[in-house]
CSV table of C-alpha atoms in Angstrom, one decimal:
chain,number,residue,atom,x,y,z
A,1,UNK,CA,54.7,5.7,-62.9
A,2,UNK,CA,51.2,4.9,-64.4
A,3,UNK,CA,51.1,1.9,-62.8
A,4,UNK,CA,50.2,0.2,-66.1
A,5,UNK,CA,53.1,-2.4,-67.2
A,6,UNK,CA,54.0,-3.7,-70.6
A,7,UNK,CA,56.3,-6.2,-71.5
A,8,UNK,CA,58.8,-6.3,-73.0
A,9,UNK,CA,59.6,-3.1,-73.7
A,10,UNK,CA,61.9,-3.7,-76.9
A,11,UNK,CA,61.2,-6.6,-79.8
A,12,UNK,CA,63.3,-7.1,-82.1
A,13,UNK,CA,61.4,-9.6,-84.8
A,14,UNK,CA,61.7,-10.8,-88.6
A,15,UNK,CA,58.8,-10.1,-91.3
A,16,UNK,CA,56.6,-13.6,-90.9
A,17,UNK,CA,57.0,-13.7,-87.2
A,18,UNK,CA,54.7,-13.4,-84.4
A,19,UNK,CA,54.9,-12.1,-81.3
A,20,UNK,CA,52.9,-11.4,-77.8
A,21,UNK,CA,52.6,-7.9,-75.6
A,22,UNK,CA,51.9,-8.3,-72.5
A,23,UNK,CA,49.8,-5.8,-70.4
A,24,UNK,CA,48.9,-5.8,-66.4
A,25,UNK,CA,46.7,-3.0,-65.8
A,26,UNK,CA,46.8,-0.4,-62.8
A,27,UNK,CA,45.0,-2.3,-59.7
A,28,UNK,CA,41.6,-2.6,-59.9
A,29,UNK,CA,41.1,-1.2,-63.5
A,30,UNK,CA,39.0,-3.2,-65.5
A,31,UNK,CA,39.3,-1.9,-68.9
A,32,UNK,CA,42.3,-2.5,-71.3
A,33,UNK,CA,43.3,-0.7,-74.0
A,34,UNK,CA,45.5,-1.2,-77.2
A,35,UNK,CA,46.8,1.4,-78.9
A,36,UNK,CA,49.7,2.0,-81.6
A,37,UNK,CA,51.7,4.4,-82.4
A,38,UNK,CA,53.6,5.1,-85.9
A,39,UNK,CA,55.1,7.9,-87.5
A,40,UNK,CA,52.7,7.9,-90.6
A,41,UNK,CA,49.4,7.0,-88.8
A,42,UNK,CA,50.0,8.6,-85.4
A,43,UNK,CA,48.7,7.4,-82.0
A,44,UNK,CA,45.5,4.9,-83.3
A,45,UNK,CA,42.9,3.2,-80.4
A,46,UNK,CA,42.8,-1.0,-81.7
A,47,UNK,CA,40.7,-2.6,-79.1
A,48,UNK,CA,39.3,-2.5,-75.8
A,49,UNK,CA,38.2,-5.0,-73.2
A,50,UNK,CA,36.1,-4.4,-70.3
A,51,UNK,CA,36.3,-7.2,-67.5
A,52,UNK,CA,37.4,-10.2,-69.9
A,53,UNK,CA,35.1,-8.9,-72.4
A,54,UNK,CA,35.5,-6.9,-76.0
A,55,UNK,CA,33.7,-3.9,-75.8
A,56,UNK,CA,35.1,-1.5,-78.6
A,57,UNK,CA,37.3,-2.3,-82.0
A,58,UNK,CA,39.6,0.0,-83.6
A,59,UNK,CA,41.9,0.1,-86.6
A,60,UNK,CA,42.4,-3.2,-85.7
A,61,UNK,CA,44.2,-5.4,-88.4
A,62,UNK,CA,42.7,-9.2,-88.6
A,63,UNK,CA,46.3,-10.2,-88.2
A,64,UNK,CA,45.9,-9.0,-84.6
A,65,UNK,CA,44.0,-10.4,-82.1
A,66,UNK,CA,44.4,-9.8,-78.4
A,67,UNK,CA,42.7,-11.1,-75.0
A,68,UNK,CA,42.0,-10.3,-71.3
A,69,UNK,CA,42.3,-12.9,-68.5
A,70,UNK,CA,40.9,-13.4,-65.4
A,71,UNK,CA,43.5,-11.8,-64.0
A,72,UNK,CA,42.6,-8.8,-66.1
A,73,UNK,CA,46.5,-9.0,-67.2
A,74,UNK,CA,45.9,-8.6,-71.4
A,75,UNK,CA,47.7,-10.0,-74.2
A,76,UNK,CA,47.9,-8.4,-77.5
A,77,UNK,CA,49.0,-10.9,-80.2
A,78,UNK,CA,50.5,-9.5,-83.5
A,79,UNK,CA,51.1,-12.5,-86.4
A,80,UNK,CA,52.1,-12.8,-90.5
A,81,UNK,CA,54.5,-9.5,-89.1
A,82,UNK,CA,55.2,-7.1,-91.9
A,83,UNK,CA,58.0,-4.2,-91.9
A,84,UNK,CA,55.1,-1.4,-91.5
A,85,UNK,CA,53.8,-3.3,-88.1
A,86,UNK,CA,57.4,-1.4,-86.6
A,87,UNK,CA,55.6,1.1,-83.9
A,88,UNK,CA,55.3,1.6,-80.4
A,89,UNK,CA,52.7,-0.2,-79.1
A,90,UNK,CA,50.8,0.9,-75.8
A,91,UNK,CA,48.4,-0.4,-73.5
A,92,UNK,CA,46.3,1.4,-71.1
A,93,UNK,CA,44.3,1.1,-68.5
A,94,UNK,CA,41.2,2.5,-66.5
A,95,UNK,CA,38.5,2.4,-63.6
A,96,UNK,CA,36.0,4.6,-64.9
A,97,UNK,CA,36.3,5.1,-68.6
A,98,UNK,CA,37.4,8.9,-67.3
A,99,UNK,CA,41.0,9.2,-67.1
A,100,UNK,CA,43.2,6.6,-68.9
A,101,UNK,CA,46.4,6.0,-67.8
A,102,UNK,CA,49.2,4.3,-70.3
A,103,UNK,CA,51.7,2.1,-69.9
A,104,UNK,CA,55.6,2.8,-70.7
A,105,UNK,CA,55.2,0.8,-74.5
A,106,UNK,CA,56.7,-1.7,-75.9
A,107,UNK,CA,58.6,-0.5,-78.9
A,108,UNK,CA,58.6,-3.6,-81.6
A,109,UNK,CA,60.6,-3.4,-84.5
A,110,UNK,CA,59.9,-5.8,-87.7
A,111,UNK,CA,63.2,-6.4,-90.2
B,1,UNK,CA,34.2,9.3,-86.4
B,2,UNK,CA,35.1,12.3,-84.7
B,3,UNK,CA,38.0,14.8,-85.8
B,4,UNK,CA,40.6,16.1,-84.0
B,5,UNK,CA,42.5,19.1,-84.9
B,6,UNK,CA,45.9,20.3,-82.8
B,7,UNK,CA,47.8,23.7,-83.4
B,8,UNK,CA,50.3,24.9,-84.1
B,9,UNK,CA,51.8,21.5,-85.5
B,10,UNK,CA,55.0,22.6,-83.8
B,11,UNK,CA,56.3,25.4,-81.3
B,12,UNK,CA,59.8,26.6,-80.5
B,13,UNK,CA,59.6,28.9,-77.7
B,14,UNK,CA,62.5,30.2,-75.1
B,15,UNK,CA,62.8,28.8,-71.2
B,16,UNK,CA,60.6,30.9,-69.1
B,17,UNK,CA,57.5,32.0,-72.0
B,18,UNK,CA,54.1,31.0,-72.1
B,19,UNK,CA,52.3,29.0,-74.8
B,20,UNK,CA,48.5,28.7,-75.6
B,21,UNK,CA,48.0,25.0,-76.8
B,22,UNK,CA,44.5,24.5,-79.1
B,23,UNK,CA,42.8,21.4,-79.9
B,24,UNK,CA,39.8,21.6,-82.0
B,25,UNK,CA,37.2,18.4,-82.5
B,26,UNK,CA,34.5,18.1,-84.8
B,27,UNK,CA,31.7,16.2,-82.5
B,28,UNK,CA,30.5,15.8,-79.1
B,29,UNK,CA,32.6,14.4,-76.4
B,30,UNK,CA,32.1,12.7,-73.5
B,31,UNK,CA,36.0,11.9,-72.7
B,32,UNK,CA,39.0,14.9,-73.5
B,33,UNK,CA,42.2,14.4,-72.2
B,34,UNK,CA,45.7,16.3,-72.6
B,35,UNK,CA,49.1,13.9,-72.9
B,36,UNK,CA,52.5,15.0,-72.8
B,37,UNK,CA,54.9,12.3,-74.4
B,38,UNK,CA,58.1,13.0,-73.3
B,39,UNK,CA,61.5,12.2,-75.1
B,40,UNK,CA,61.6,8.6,-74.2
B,41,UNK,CA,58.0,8.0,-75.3
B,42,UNK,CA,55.8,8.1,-72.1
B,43,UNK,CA,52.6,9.3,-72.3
B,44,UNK,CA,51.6,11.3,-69.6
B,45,UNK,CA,48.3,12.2,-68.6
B,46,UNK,CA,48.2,16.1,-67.6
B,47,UNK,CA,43.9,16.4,-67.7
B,48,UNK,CA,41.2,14.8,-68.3
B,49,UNK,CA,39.0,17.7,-68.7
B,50,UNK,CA,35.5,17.2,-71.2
B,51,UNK,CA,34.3,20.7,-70.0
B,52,UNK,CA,35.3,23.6,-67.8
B,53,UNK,CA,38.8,24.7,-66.5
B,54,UNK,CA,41.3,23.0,-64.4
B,55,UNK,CA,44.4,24.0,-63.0
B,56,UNK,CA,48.1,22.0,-61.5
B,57,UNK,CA,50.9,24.4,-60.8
B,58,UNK,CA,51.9,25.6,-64.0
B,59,UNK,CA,49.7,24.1,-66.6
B,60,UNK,CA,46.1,25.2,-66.6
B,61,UNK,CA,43.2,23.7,-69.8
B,62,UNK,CA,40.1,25.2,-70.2
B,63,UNK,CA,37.1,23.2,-72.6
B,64,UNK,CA,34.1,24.8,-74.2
B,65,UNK,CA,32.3,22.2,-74.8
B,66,UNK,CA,29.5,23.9,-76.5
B,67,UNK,CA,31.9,25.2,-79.4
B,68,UNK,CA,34.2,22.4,-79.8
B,69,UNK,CA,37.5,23.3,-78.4
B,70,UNK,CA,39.7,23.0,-75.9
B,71,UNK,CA,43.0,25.1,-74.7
B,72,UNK,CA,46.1,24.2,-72.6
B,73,UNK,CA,47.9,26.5,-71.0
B,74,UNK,CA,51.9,26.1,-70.4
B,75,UNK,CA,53.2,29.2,-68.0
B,76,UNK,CA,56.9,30.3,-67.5
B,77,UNK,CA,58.1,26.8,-69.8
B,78,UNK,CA,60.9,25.2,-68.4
B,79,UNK,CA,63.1,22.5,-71.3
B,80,UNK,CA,61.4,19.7,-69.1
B,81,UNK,CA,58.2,20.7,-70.9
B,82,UNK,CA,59.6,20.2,-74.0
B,83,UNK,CA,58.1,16.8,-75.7
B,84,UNK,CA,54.3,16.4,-77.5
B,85,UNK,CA,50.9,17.5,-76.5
B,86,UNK,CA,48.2,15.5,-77.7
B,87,UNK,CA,44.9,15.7,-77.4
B,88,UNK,CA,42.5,13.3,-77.2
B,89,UNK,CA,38.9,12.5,-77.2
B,90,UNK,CA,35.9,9.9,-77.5
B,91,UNK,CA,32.2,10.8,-78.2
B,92,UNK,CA,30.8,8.3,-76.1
B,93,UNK,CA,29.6,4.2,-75.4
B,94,UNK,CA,32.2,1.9,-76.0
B,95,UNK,CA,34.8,4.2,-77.4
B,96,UNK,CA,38.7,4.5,-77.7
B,97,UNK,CA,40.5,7.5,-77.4
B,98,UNK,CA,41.5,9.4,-80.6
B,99,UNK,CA,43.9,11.1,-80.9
B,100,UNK,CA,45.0,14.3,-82.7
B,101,UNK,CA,48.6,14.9,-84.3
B,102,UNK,CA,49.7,16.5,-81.5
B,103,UNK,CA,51.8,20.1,-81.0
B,104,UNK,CA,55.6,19.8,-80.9
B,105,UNK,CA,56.6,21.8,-78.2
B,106,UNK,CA,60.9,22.5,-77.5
B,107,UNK,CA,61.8,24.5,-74.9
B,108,UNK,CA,65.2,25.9,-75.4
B,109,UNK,CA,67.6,27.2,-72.9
């Protein structure tokens, strides 16, 4: 166990849909991290957030936008959803910027 | 951005060999890490290891830094190991991961 959590962990949406991934980071972490994974463009970094703040964009379509609270829980919203937006979609966490631990996924799938 | 290059694509190899990993990348790092993503799609951080040589029990990686590469090291595979290796990187300031294609690795019985 990373101690990273996503929710949920299967999504089952239509094409037009939107949806919201939910992230809590390990304790104490303050960077987030999106990252998706597909079998024709592999494991690809979106976006990062450092304390509430962006501090690095990926492949990052505009159709997705995500956030990090407070709490430092982050959301990752994906909108307008297509058939090729079916991946596995992780977030990940870290302290340092050193090691980065990832969450379990959450595997979405668009029909 | 920088380039990362894993082989061999894919390895079959029997419970109990060895297996030499590579990862290649075209810039300098700041960040390396080895994954292993097992069956059910965790992603399991094994190093984080930008330079030198690190060992836990039967998996060992070693970076060179200076010419671009990095190796892991699998000893006496067991089918548990079985799953995909990536490697991963980031040259630095406010930088994700990338990720190469990763090596294929089934153990068999």
């Amino acid at each position: 166990d990373s101690g990273v959590t996503q929710t949920p962990k299967h999504l089952i949406t239509a094409t037009g849909q939107r949806v919201t991934l939910r992230c809590s980071p390990r304790s104490g972490d303050l960077s987030v991290y999106w990252y998706q994974q597909s079998l024709d463009q592999g494991l690809q970094f979106l976006i990062q957030y450092y304390n509430g703040e962006e501090r690095a964009k990926g492949n990052i379509l505009e159709r997705f936008s995500a956030q990090q609270f407070p709490d430092l829980h982050s959301e990752l919203n994906l909108s307008s959803l297509e058939l090729g937006d079916s991946a596995l979609y992780f977030c990940a966490s870290s302290a340092t910027g050193n090691t980065i631990y990832f969450g379990e996924g959450s595997w979405l799938t668009v029909v | 951005g920088i380039q990362v290059e894993q082989s061999p694509p894919d390895l079959i190899l029997q419970e109990g060999a060895n297996s030499t990993l590579r990862c290649n990348f075209s810039d300098s790092v700041n960040n390396l890490q080895w994954f292993h993503q097992n069956p059910w799609g965790q992603l399991i951080n094994l190093f984080y290891i930008p330079s030198g040589t690190k060992q836990n029990g039967r998996l060992s990686a070693t970076t060179v830094a200076t010419e671009r590469y990095s190796l892991l090291y699998i000893s006496s595979s067991q089918t548990t190991d079985s799953g995909v290796y990536f490697c991963a990187v980031s040259g630095g300031g406010a930088d994700g991961l990338t990720f190469g294609k990763g090596t294929h690795l089934i153990i068999q019985p």
